[in-house]
Structure formats: C-alpha cells, structure tokens
C-alpha cells in the first residue's frame, strides 16, 4: 500500500510548542503568525504545487482543562486546507503537552490517547479524505533532548531510555485511538536519519560510533514490536516512516560534524540515497523525508542535492514517497526569539503594523522548481 500523498514535494510549518531552557512555553505557529495567515499560506503552497502540509495540533491549547477540548485553534487550519485543497499530516505531539501532566506518569498515555481520539473526530467531521497523522514527532530526539541533556522540558538527565519507552506507549495508544475513529487513517512516524563514524585516528571508537548509528532505529523497532514487546508495538503501527535530515546529521563520534558545505567535501560523507536504501532494507515500508532544509545562501544548493539524491533513490527502487521542505516558512530560534534562521522558502519581514509579510526567496524557489522537474 503506497503512501497517499497528493504531491511528492511537501511543506512543513514549524509547530514546536515545548517549554524551552528559559522555562518559556513556545508556540512557533503563533510566533510566525501562521495561525493568523493560514489561508494565505496555503494558497501560496498551492500556487507552487506543494499540496501536502505538516501541521501541529497544539495539545496545550486544545486541552487547557483536563479532558475538555476546545478546537478554536485548529478549525481555521481545517477550513483553509479544505478550501485550498491542501492535504495535512497532523502532528499530535510536537514536544509540548498540557501543564498539569507528568510525562512519565501512566495518565500521560491515557490523556494523549483521548486527545488523539478527539482530534481525529474533528478532522473526520471536516473531510472525507483519508487522514494522516504523525502521533509523536521525533521520539528519539525528545528522549535525548528532554531525557538525557535537560535541553528542554522535562529537563531530565539519565532518563532518555525511560522517556523513549513512554513516548512509544503514547504513540501506540494514540494510533489505536485514531483508528477507533477512522480505520483508514495513515500514520507517519518521524525520527532523525543519522550516521556516525569514528575519527580517522581513532579506529578504537568504531564500535561506539556504530552503536550510536544503530540507536536511531530503537523507537521504530519498539513501535514495530521488534523490541520491548511489553510496550505493545506491532508491525502495523510502523506504517509510513518519516526521516528528518539536515546538514548536521552525519558526524564523527562523539560530536564533530562532517561539514556538508565544504568543497571538496569530506570523502566519508555518505550519499543520502544510500542512507535511505539502508532504512528501506531494514523495514520495507514507504518512507518520506519528513523534514529537510538548509539556511541562508545554502538553501538552494541543499534542495538541489536532495532532489538529485531522491532521484537516485527512486531509480534504485527505494520506496520514497515524498520530501517535506521544513520549515517552509522561516521561523525564530527556540532559545532566541529575535534570531530568525532564514531557512524557509519564504522569509518574513515585519510590517509597521506588526504583520509578518511573506517574502518568497527567489533562489530557493528556482531551485525547488528545478527539483520538481527532476522528481515528482
């Protein structure tokens, strides 16, 4: 069964809503004014042939009171998507949850499942299309950032494995809850695609580097029931694999980045098509690049290379169903709201009245047009 996407090239709107290191609740949808301008944003996507969008259902806004749901923050997106013909992949958990919940408690799983069911009912009321959901965005990253490095909420160290297992439980419960509403629903499980190698002068670190590379598959293996069967995983849950891939996703153990931007490039850099093929061999499931982009002047070069690698992957028989430009709209830094990354297909400029004007980056747009001609 192939992934039911309307276009190969997709658009992702940053929807993180976690509590950052300064103990501030983020809302990237609000920060970019995507909530206020969603109808126009979707019209812009359609004009460029981007007919799929990744969006966030902001749990902390929808469930301000336990088990009472208010969908005023979601309905404008549903209505705009229907009007503009945009297919949405709904992130149900993008790092944030209601303030009253302990993410490690059993109640977290139950509440998340109930929230997922409530969202699925509202989505079903607005469209007869087959719905798509990303239950928990980047289980592995959340486990690392929130459970090992105390980078964001819940600010823990040494609990990454525990947090990963809890998020798998939550993803399983949410999937079943959505299927209770609509058994046709498809699930996209996203996690970073990485590769770690030993330094040239430290062959003794090869085993540690290989173990770190292998760890990227832990959450998927749990979801599929290949490991930790007590979590309730089974093959049906691993429906569509989403792989998030950026310029910093290949490095020397323990933390020295291989520099994608160098010319000539480090010969140890592995082509993206080879990394995709390895995941395909392991799972045999349809895949998308669920996040990819660069920033500044490197944006056009990056998307051209991604397109070329996607073409190679498809020609080799890899079941790649799409590529999501993420973020498609520029966004501020999680830790510095005054620093914008210049990473979108559209940059932004604040007008005198405070409105964030969208400015299409012509070089990036031209590279995307070339990419669309090459694949998709």
Short mmCIF file of C-alpha atoms in Angstrom, two decimals, residues 48-338:
data_model
loop_
_atom_site.label_atom_id
_atom_site.label_comp_id
_atom_site.label_asym_id
_atom_site.label_seq_id
_atom_site.Cartn_x
_atom_site.Cartn_y
_atom_site.Cartn_z
CA UNK A 48 3.84 26.32 -6.15
CA UNK A 49 2.42 22.80 -6.38
CA UNK A 50 3.02 21.94 -2.73
CA UNK A 51 -0.22 20.15 -1.90
CA UNK A 52 0.76 18.50 1.39
CA UNK A 53 1.48 20.33 4.65
CA UNK A 54 2.77 19.11 8.00
CA UNK A 55 0.95 20.94 10.79
CA UNK A 56 0.62 20.78 14.55
CA UNK A 57 -2.48 20.24 16.66
CA UNK A 58 -1.38 22.21 19.71
CA UNK A 59 -2.32 19.99 22.63
CA UNK A 60 -1.63 22.64 25.27
CA UNK A 61 -4.20 24.96 23.64
CA UNK A 62 -6.83 22.35 22.79
CA UNK A 63 -6.88 20.76 26.27
CA UNK A 64 -6.45 23.64 28.71
CA UNK A 65 -8.71 21.80 31.17
CA UNK A 66 -8.25 18.03 31.57
CA UNK A 67 -10.39 16.10 29.07
CA UNK A 68 -12.20 19.22 27.89
CA UNK A 69 -11.33 20.11 24.30
CA UNK A 70 -11.62 23.45 22.57
CA UNK A 71 -10.79 23.35 18.86
CA UNK A 72 -10.79 27.05 18.05
CA UNK A 73 -7.04 26.88 17.40
CA UNK A 74 -7.47 24.00 14.92
CA UNK A 75 -10.56 24.83 12.87
CA UNK A 76 -9.01 27.65 10.79
CA UNK A 77 -6.43 25.15 9.52
CA UNK A 78 -9.07 22.56 8.67
CA UNK A 79 -11.16 25.12 6.82
CA UNK A 80 -8.21 26.59 4.92
CA UNK A 81 -6.97 23.14 3.95
CA UNK A 82 -10.39 22.19 2.58
CA UNK A 83 -10.69 25.45 0.66
CA UNK A 84 -7.21 25.30 -0.90
CA UNK A 85 -7.03 21.55 -1.48
CA UNK A 86 -4.12 21.03 0.91
CA UNK A 87 -3.65 17.60 2.47
CA UNK A 88 -2.46 17.83 6.08
CA UNK A 89 -0.29 15.48 8.11
CA UNK A 90 -1.24 16.33 11.68
CA UNK A 91 1.47 16.31 14.35
CA UNK A 92 -0.34 15.36 17.55
CA UNK A 93 2.70 15.83 19.79
CA UNK A 94 5.38 18.32 18.81
CA UNK A 95 7.33 18.35 22.06
CA UNK A 96 4.61 20.06 24.15
CA UNK A 97 1.81 18.85 26.43
CA UNK A 98 -0.60 20.35 28.99
CA UNK A 99 0.97 21.86 32.08
CA UNK A 100 -0.83 19.58 34.55
CA UNK A 101 0.59 16.33 33.12
CA UNK A 102 3.68 14.41 34.20
CA UNK A 103 5.05 12.87 31.00
CA UNK A 104 6.37 9.83 32.88
CA UNK A 105 3.03 9.01 34.57
CA UNK A 106 0.60 6.38 33.21
CA UNK A 107 -2.02 9.13 32.97
CA UNK A 108 0.03 10.78 30.24
CA UNK A 109 -0.57 7.88 27.87
CA UNK A 110 -4.30 7.77 28.63
CA UNK A 111 -4.73 11.52 28.21
CA UNK A 112 -2.76 11.57 24.97
CA UNK A 113 -4.90 8.78 23.53
CA UNK A 114 -8.07 10.64 24.49
CA UNK A 115 -6.70 13.82 22.89
CA UNK A 116 -5.80 11.94 19.71
CA UNK A 117 -9.30 10.48 19.52
CA UNK A 118 -10.86 13.92 19.96
CA UNK A 119 -8.69 15.43 17.21
CA UNK A 120 -9.49 12.55 14.88
CA UNK A 121 -13.22 13.14 15.33
CA UNK A 122 -12.91 16.82 14.44
CA UNK A 123 -10.75 16.04 11.42
CA UNK A 124 -13.28 13.43 10.27
CA UNK A 125 -16.08 15.98 10.59
CA UNK A 126 -14.28 18.34 8.20
CA UNK A 127 -13.18 15.97 5.44
CA UNK A 128 -13.92 12.62 3.86
CA UNK A 129 -10.30 12.21 2.77
CA UNK A 130 -8.04 9.55 4.24
CA UNK A 131 -6.44 11.36 7.21
CA UNK A 132 -2.75 11.35 8.04
CA UNK A 133 -1.19 11.74 11.48
CA UNK A 134 2.28 11.92 13.00
CA UNK A 135 1.48 10.74 16.55
CA UNK A 136 4.74 11.74 18.28
CA UNK A 137 7.26 13.86 16.43
CA UNK A 138 10.85 12.63 16.83
CA UNK A 139 10.64 10.21 19.74
CA UNK A 140 14.42 9.75 19.69
CA UNK A 141 15.16 13.48 19.74
CA UNK A 142 12.72 14.17 22.57
CA UNK A 143 14.26 11.33 24.58
CA UNK A 144 17.72 12.80 24.04
CA UNK A 145 16.87 16.49 24.50
CA UNK A 146 14.38 16.14 27.35
CA UNK A 147 15.53 12.90 28.96
CA UNK A 148 19.33 12.97 28.65
CA UNK A 149 20.55 16.54 28.09
CA UNK A 150 17.94 18.56 30.01
CA UNK A 151 17.76 20.85 26.99
CA UNK A 152 14.00 21.28 27.24
CA UNK A 153 11.08 20.08 29.35
CA UNK A 154 11.04 17.76 31.30
CA UNK A 155 14.72 18.75 31.85
CA UNK A 156 15.97 15.31 32.84
CA UNK A 157 19.33 13.56 32.67
CA UNK A 158 19.84 9.84 32.55
CA UNK A 159 16.19 9.09 31.78
CA UNK A 160 16.33 9.04 27.99
CA UNK A 161 15.55 5.34 27.66
CA UNK A 162 12.62 5.64 30.05
CA UNK A 163 11.25 8.65 28.17
CA UNK A 164 11.65 6.90 24.82
CA UNK A 165 9.65 3.91 26.01
CA UNK A 166 6.93 6.15 27.42
CA UNK A 167 6.63 8.02 24.13
CA UNK A 168 6.34 4.73 22.26
CA UNK A 169 3.50 3.73 24.59
CA UNK A 170 1.87 7.07 23.86
CA UNK A 171 2.30 6.69 20.08
CA UNK A 172 0.78 3.19 20.18
CA UNK A 173 -2.18 4.37 22.27
CA UNK A 174 -2.75 7.41 20.04
CA UNK A 175 -2.64 5.27 16.90
CA UNK A 176 -5.29 2.93 18.27
CA UNK A 177 -7.41 5.88 19.37
CA UNK A 178 -7.30 7.43 15.89
CA UNK A 179 -8.11 4.09 14.29
CA UNK A 180 -11.14 3.81 16.58
CA UNK A 181 -12.45 6.89 14.78
CA UNK A 182 -11.25 6.10 11.23
CA UNK A 183 -9.52 2.82 10.42
CA UNK A 184 -8.35 4.29 7.09
CA UNK A 185 -6.01 6.75 8.84
CA UNK A 186 -2.33 6.53 7.94
CA UNK A 187 0.47 7.05 10.46
CA UNK A 188 3.78 8.79 9.79
CA UNK A 189 6.39 8.09 12.46
CA UNK A 190 9.21 10.63 12.27
CA UNK A 191 12.73 10.47 13.66
CA UNK A 192 16.13 11.83 12.61
CA UNK A 193 18.14 9.98 9.98
CA UNK A 194 21.76 9.97 11.17
CA UNK A 195 25.16 8.43 10.52
CA UNK A 196 28.04 8.40 13.00
CA UNK A 197 31.60 7.34 12.15
CA UNK A 198 34.86 7.00 14.06
CA UNK A 199 37.53 9.69 13.67
CA UNK A 200 40.29 8.77 11.22
CA UNK A 201 42.85 8.50 14.00
CA UNK A 202 40.58 6.61 16.43
CA UNK A 203 39.60 3.23 14.95
CA UNK A 204 39.02 2.08 18.51
CA UNK A 205 35.86 4.22 18.51
CA UNK A 206 34.30 2.42 15.55
CA UNK A 207 32.13 0.21 17.75
CA UNK A 208 30.80 3.18 19.75
CA UNK A 209 30.06 5.09 16.55
CA UNK A 210 28.22 2.11 15.08
CA UNK A 211 26.17 1.74 18.26
CA UNK A 212 25.14 5.39 18.09
CA UNK A 213 24.10 4.98 14.47
CA UNK A 214 22.13 1.86 15.33
CA UNK A 215 20.33 3.65 18.18
CA UNK A 216 18.40 5.76 15.67
CA UNK A 217 16.24 2.69 14.98
CA UNK A 218 15.28 1.92 18.59
CA UNK A 219 11.95 3.75 18.61
CA UNK A 220 10.91 2.29 15.26
CA UNK A 221 11.82 -1.20 16.42
CA UNK A 222 9.72 -0.68 19.55
CA UNK A 223 6.76 0.58 17.51
CA UNK A 224 7.01 -2.44 15.21
CA UNK A 225 7.19 -4.88 18.14
CA UNK A 226 10.74 -5.97 17.26
CA UNK A 227 11.97 -5.00 20.71
CA UNK A 228 10.36 -4.33 24.10
CA UNK A 229 7.14 -6.20 23.27
CA UNK A 230 5.72 -5.12 26.62
CA UNK A 231 5.15 -1.68 25.05
CA UNK A 232 2.52 -3.13 22.74
CA UNK A 233 4.20 -2.49 19.40
CA UNK A 234 3.31 -4.44 16.28
CA UNK A 235 4.23 -4.19 12.58
CA UNK A 236 1.01 -2.42 11.60
CA UNK A 237 1.97 0.61 13.67
CA UNK A 238 5.09 1.25 11.58
CA UNK A 239 3.03 2.48 8.64
CA UNK A 240 4.94 5.28 6.90
CA UNK A 241 8.47 6.09 8.04
CA UNK A 242 9.35 9.78 8.29
CA UNK A 243 13.06 10.64 8.26
CA UNK A 244 14.28 14.09 9.30
CA UNK A 245 17.57 15.00 7.66
CA UNK A 246 19.75 18.12 7.84
CA UNK A 247 23.33 19.12 7.17
CA UNK A 248 24.38 18.20 10.72
CA UNK A 249 23.06 14.61 10.63
CA UNK A 250 26.41 12.97 9.88
CA UNK A 251 29.24 13.31 12.37
CA UNK A 252 32.41 11.85 13.87
CA UNK A 253 31.96 10.20 17.23
CA UNK A 254 31.28 11.71 19.66
CA UNK A 255 30.14 15.10 18.29
CA UNK A 256 32.25 16.55 15.47
CA UNK A 257 30.04 17.37 12.50
CA UNK A 258 31.06 16.32 8.99
CA UNK A 259 30.93 19.54 7.03
CA UNK A 260 28.45 19.24 4.19
CA UNK A 261 29.24 22.73 2.98
CA UNK A 262 32.96 22.14 2.32
CA UNK A 263 34.22 21.96 -1.26
CA UNK A 264 35.70 19.45 -1.75
CA UNK A 265 33.56 17.60 0.74
CA UNK A 266 34.87 15.06 3.20
CA UNK A 267 35.04 11.78 1.30
CA UNK A 268 33.50 9.96 4.25
CA UNK A 269 30.17 11.76 3.72
CA UNK A 270 27.58 9.13 2.76
CA UNK A 271 25.07 9.96 -0.01
CA UNK A 272 21.53 10.42 1.23
CA UNK A 273 20.31 7.82 -1.27
CA UNK A 274 22.50 5.21 0.43
CA UNK A 275 21.13 6.08 3.87
CA UNK A 276 17.57 5.83 2.58
CA UNK A 277 18.29 2.48 0.98
CA UNK A 278 19.58 1.12 4.30
CA UNK A 279 16.35 2.09 6.08
CA UNK A 280 14.30 0.58 3.25
CA UNK A 281 16.16 -2.71 3.54
CA UNK A 282 15.61 -2.80 7.27
CA UNK A 283 11.87 -2.12 7.31
CA UNK A 284 10.44 -2.47 3.81
CA UNK A 285 7.99 0.37 4.43
CA UNK A 286 7.12 3.51 2.43
CA UNK A 287 9.17 6.50 3.53
CA UNK A 288 9.25 10.26 3.26
CA UNK A 289 11.88 12.81 4.11
CA UNK A 290 9.64 14.42 6.70
CA UNK A 291 11.98 17.35 7.38
CA UNK A 292 14.82 18.76 5.35
CA UNK A 293 16.22 22.21 4.55
CA UNK A 294 19.24 24.42 4.97
CA UNK A 295 19.57 28.10 5.80
CA UNK A 296 20.86 31.31 4.30
CA UNK A 297 22.63 31.13 0.97
CA UNK A 298 22.92 27.32 1.19
CA UNK A 299 19.19 26.70 0.80
CA UNK A 300 19.14 26.36 -2.98
CA UNK A 301 22.24 24.17 -3.13
CA UNK A 302 20.81 21.90 -0.45
CA UNK A 303 17.45 21.31 -2.12
CA UNK A 304 19.11 20.62 -5.47
CA UNK A 305 21.24 17.93 -3.84
CA UNK A 306 18.24 16.50 -2.01
CA UNK A 307 16.36 16.27 -5.31
CA UNK A 308 19.29 14.54 -7.03
CA UNK A 309 19.57 12.04 -4.18
CA UNK A 310 15.81 11.45 -4.21
CA UNK A 311 16.02 10.72 -7.92
CA UNK A 312 18.84 8.22 -7.31
CA UNK A 313 16.88 6.59 -4.50
CA UNK A 314 13.77 6.20 -6.65
CA UNK A 315 15.75 4.86 -9.59
CA UNK A 316 17.22 2.24 -7.25
CA UNK A 317 13.76 1.14 -6.13
CA UNK A 318 13.74 2.81 -2.70
CA UNK A 319 10.10 3.44 -1.65
CA UNK A 320 10.49 7.19 -1.16
CA UNK A 321 7.05 8.80 -1.34
CA UNK A 322 7.89 12.45 -0.75
CA UNK A 323 10.16 15.21 0.51
CA UNK A 324 8.97 17.83 3.02
CA UNK A 325 10.64 21.25 3.00
CA UNK A 326 10.85 22.07 6.68
CA UNK A 327 10.37 24.77 7.62
CA UNK A 328 8.71 26.11 4.50
CA UNK A 329 8.25 29.43 6.32
CA UNK A 330 11.15 31.00 8.20
CA UNK A 331 10.98 30.79 11.96
CA UNK A 332 12.71 32.22 15.03
CA UNK A 333 15.18 30.29 17.14
CA UNK A 334 13.76 28.27 20.03
CA UNK A 335 16.07 29.97 22.50
CA UNK A 336 16.34 33.45 20.97
CA UNK A 337 13.08 34.86 19.60
CA UNK A 338 14.94 37.72 17.92
#
